[in-house]
Coordinates of C-alpha atoms and ligand atoms in Angstrom, one line a residue:
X1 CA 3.1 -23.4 1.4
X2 CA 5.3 -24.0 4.6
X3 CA 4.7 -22.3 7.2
X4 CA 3.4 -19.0 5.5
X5 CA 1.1 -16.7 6.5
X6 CA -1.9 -15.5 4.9
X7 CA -2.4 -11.7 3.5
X8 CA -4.5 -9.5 2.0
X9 CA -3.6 -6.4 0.3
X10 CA -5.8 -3.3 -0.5
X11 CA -4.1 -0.9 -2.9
X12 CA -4.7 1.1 -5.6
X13 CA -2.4 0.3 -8.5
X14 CA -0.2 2.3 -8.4
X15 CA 3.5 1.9 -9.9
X16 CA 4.7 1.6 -6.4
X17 CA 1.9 -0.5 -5.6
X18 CA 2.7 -2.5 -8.4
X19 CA 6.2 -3.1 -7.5
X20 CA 4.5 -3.9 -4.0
X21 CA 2.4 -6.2 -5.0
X22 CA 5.1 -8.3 -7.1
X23 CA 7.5 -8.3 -4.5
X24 CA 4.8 -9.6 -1.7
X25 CA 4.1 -12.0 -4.6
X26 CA 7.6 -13.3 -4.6
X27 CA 8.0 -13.9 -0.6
X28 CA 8.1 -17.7 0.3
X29 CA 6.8 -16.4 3.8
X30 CA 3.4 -15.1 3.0
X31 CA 0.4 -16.6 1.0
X32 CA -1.9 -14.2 -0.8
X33 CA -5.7 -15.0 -0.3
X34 CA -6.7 -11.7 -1.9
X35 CA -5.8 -8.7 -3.6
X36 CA -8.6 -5.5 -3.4
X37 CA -8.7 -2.1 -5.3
X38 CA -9.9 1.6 -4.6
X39 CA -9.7 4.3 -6.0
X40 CA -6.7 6.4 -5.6
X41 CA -4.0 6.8 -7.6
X42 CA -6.4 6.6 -10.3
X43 CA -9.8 5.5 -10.6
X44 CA -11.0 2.3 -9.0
X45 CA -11.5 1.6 -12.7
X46 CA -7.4 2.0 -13.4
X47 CA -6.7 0.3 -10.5
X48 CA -8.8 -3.0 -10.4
X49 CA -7.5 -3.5 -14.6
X50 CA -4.3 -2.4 -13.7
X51 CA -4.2 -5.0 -10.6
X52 CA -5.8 -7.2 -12.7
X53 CA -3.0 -6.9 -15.8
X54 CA 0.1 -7.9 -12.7
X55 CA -1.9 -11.2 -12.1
X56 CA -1.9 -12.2 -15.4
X57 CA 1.6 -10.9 -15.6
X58 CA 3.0 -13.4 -12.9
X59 CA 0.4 -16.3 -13.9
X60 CA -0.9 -15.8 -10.5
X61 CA -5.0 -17.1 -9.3
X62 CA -5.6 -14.8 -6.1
X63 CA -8.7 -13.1 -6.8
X64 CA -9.3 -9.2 -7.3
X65 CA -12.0 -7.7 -6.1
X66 CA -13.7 -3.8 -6.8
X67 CA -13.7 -1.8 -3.6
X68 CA -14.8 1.7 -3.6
X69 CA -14.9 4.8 -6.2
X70 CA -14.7 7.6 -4.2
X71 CA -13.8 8.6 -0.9
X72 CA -16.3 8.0 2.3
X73 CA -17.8 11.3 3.1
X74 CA -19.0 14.3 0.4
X75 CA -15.2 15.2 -0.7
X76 CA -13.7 15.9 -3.9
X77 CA -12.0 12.8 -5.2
X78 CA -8.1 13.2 -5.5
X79 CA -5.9 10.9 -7.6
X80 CA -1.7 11.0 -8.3
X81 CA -2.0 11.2 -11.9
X82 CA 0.6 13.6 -12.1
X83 CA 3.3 11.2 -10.9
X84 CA 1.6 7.7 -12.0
X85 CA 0.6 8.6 -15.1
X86 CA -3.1 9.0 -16.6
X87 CA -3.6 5.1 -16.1
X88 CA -2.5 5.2 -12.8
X89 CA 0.4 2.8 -14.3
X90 CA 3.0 4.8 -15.7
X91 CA 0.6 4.4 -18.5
X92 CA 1.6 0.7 -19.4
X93 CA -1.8 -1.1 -20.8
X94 CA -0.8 -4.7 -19.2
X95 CA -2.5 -7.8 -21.1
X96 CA -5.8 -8.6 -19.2
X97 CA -6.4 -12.5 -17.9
X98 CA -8.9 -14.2 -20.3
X99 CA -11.5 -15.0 -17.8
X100 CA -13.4 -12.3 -15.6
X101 CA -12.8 -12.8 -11.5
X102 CA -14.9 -15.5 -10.3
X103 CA -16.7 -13.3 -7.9
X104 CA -18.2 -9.8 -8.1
X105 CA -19.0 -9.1 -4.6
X106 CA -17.6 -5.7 -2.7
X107 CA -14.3 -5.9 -1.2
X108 CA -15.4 -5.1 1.8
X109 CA -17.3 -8.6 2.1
X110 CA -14.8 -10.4 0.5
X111 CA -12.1 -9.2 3.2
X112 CA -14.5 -10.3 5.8
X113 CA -15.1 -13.6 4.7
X114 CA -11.7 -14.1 4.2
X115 CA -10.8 -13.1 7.8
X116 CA -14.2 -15.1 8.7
X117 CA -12.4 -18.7 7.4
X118 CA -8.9 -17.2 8.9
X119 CA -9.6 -17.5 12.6
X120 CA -7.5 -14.3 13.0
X121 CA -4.7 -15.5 11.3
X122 CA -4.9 -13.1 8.1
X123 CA -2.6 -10.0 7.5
X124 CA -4.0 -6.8 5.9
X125 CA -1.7 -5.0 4.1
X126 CA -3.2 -1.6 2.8
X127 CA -0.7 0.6 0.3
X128 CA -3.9 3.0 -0.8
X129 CA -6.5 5.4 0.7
X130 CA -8.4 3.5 3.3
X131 CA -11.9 3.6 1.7
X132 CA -12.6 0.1 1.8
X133 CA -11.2 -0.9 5.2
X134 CA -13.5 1.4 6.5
X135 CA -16.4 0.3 5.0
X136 CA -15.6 -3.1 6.1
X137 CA -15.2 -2.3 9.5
X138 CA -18.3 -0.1 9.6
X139 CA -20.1 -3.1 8.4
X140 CA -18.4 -5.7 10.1
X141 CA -18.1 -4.1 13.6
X142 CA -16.2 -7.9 15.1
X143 CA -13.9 -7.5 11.8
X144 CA -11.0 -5.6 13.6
X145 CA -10.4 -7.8 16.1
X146 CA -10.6 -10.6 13.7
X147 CA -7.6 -9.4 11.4
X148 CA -3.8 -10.4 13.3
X149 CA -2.2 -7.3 12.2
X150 CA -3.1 -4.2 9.5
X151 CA 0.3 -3.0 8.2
X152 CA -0.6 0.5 6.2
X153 CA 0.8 2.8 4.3
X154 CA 0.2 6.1 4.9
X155 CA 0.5 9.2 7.3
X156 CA 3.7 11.3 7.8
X157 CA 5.0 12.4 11.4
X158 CA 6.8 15.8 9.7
X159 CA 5.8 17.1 6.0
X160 CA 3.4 15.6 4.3
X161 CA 3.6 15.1 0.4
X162 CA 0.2 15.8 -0.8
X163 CA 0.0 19.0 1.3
X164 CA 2.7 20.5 3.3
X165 CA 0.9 18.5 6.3
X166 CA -0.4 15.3 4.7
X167 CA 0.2 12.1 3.0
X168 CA -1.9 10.8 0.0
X169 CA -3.1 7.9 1.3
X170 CA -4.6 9.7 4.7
X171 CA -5.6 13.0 2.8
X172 CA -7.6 11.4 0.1
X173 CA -9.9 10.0 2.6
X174 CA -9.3 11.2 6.2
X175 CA -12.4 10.0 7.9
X176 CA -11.8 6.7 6.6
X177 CA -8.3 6.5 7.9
X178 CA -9.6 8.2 11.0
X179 CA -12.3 5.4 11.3
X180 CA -9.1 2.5 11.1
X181 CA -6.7 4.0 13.1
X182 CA -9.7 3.8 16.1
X183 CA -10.9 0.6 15.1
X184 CA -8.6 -1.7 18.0
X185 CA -6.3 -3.9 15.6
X186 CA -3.0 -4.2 16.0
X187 CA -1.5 -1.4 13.7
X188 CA 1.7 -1.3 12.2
X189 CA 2.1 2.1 10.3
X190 CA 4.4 3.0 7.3
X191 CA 4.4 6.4 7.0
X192 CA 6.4 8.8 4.7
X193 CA 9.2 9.2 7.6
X194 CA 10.5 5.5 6.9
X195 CA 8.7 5.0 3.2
X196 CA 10.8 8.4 1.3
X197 CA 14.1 6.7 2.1
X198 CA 13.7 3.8 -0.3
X199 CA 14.1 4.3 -3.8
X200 CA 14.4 2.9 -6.6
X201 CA 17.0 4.8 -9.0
X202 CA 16.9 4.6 -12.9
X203 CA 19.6 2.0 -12.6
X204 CA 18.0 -0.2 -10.2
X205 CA 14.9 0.1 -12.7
X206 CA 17.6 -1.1 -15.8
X207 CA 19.1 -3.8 -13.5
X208 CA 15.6 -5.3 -13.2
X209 CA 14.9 -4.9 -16.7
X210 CA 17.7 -7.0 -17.4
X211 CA 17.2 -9.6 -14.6
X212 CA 15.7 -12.5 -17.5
X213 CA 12.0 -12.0 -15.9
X214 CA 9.3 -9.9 -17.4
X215 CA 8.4 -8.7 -14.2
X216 CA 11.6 -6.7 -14.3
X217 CA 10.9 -5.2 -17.4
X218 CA 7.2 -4.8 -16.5
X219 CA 8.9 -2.6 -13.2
X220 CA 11.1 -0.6 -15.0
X221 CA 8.5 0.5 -17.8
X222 CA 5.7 1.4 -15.2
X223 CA 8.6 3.6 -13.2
X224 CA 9.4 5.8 -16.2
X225 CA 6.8 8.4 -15.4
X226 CA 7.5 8.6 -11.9
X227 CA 10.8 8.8 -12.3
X228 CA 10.0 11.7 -14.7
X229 CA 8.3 13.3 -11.7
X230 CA 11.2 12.6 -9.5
X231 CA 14.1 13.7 -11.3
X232 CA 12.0 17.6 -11.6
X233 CA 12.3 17.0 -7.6
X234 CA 16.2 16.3 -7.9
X235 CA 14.8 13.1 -6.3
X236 CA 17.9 10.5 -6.9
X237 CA 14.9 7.9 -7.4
X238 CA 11.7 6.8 -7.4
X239 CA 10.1 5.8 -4.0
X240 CA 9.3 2.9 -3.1
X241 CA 6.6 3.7 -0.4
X242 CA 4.2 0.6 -0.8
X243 CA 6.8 -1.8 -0.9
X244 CA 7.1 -1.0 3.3
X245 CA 4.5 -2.8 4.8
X246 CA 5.5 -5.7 2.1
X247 CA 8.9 -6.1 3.6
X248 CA 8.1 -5.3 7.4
X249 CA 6.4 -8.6 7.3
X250 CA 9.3 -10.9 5.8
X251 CA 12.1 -8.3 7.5
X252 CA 10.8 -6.4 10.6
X253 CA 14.5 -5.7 11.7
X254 CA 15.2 -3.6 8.9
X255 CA 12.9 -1.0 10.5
X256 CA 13.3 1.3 13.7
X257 CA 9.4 1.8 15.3
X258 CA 8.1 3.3 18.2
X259 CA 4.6 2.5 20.1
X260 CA 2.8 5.7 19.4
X261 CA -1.1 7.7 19.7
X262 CA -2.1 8.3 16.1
X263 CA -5.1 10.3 15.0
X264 CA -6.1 12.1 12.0
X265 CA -7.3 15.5 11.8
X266 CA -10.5 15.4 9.8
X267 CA -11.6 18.6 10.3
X268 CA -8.7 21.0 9.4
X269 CA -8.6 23.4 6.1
X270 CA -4.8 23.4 5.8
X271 CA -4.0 20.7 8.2
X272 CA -6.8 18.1 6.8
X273 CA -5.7 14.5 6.6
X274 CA -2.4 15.5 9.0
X275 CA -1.5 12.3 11.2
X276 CA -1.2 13.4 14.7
X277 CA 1.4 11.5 16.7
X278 CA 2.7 11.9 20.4
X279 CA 5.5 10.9 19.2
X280 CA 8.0 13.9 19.9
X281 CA 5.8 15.5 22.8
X282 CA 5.4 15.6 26.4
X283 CA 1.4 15.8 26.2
X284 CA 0.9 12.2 25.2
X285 CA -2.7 10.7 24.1
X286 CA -4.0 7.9 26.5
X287 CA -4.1 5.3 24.0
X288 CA -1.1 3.6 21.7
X289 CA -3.0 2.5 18.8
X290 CA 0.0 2.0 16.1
X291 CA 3.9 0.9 16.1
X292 CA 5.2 3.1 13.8
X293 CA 8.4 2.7 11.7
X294 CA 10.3 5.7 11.6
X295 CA 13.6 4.6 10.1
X296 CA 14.6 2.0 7.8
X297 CA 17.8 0.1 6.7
X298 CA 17.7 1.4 3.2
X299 CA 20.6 -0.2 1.4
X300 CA 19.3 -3.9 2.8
X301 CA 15.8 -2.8 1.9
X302 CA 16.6 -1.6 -1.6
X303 CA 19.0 -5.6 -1.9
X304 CA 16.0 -7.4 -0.7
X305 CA 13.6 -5.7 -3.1
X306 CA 15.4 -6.0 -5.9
X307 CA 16.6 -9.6 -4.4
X308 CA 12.6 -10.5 -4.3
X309 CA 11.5 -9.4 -8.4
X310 CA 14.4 -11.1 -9.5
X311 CA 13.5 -14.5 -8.2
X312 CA 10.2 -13.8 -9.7
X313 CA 9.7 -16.9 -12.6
Ligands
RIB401 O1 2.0 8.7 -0.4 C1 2.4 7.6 -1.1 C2 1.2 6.7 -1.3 O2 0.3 7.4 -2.2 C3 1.5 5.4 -2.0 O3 0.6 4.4 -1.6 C4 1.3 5.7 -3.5 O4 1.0 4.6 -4.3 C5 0.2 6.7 -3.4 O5 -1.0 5.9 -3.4
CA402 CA1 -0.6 3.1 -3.3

């Protein structure tokens, strides 16, 4: 391709990370040289067949790796079943590919090799808890500095929406989050501030349904449970929180950011896996370790998104 960039993306599959991971697909801008799974959502089980199931969906050869099952320290493992369904994927069984990956090594190596042949060049989207970039990094100590730029997912500045204080991604492994936001690479963070505004509203989902590609229709089945969960919320939609990081690297101008300190409380009862900014207070940390997108253009988001699955072939 042109003059695209290479990416990586670490999710756990995920509607939203489905719809994520087709529309990052579908930009002419990026080149995907791998795709890893955690658990999250689901199990790293759901996730890795599930992530498999989109790549036969789109005809796609990018190879999937298994990252980790459960959460870096002693913790009890927390999924989002309630809103992705049992399966992780609105419970839509996607066809597997025929053949098996090619490789069975630990996403965590396979993320370093990749940034090994990229000279620095490769971009790390995460859309899941941060399990396996922190194993990589623990292992890898020179991998940091090796990525261009990790563009997450994850933490909230206000209310969280896994506990009043945190986001899913952070809370369902804090340490590990803890461990990237310190690591030194250039951070771009999507939290909850930007990532609620975007949804995707049950006629969005039918206009994709009926846009001629299956991935459409494969979008609009895997957001009926969601959307379920939403509409209990008076939610107008379904968000579209992993499809941030996608789009901030085609379309950084649809987002407002601010250089900010970042840190996670690990420690906390209540407040566990709360992102810490200095954001909105006079006692500021001494390092800037994330730009953070606080607001978003969401009608041009929503266009583009929908723009992106329907040039899907
Ligand atoms: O809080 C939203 C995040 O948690 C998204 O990545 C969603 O897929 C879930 O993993
Ligand atoms: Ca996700």
């Amino acid at each position: 391709m042109g003059d695209s960039f290479p990416v990586w993306m670490d999710c756990d599959t995920g509607t939203d990370d489905a719809v994520a991971l087709l529309a990052l697909h579908a930009l002419e801008c990026t080149e995907i040289i791998g795709i890893s799974t955690v658990s999250g959502n689901s199990t790293l089980d759901d996730s890795f067949r599930n992530t498999r199931g989109l790549k036969r969906l789109i005809g796609a050869d990018y190879p999937v790796y298994r990252g980790a099952a459960k959460p870096l320290m002693m913790r009890e493992k927390v999924h989002a079943t309630e809103v992705h369904g049992k399966n992780g994927l609105g419970d839509v069984e996607l066809e597997q590919p025929e053949s098996p990956e090619a490789s069975d090594i630990p996403a965590w190596d396979a993320l370093y090799e990749a940034a090994v042949k990229l000279e620095g060049n490769l971009r790390l989207i995460t859309t899941a808890p941060l399990t396996n970039i922190a194993t990589a990094f623990m292992k890898y100590p020179k991998l940091p500095s090796m990525l261009h730029t990790i563009l997450i997912m994850g933490g909230a500045t206000q209310e969280g929406n896994c506990t009043p204080c945190a986001e899913f991604n952070i809370y369902a492994d804090p340490e590990a989050a803890q461990i990237v936001l310190k690591a030194g690479a250039p951070i771009v963070l999507c939290p909850l501030d930007a990532t609620e505004k975007v949804m995707l509203t049950a006629e969005d989902m039918d206009e994709l349904a009926a846009c001629g590609n299956e991935a459409g229709r494969v979008i609009r089945d895997v957001l009926q449970k969601p959307l379920e969960f939403h509409k209990k919320l008076h939610d107008p939609g379904v968000q579209m929180h992993d499809s941030c990081p996608v789009l901030y690297l085609a379309y950084p101008e649809l987002f407002d950011t601010e250089e900010a300190g970042v840190v996670v409380e690990t420690k906390g009862g209540i407040t566990l896996g709360k992102t810490v900014t200095d954001l909105y207070s006079d006692k500021q940390f001494d390092f800037k370790n994330a730009l953070v997108c606080l607001d978003v253009d969401e009608k041009e988001f929503i266009k583009r998104l929908k723009e992106l699955i329907k040039s899907i072939k």
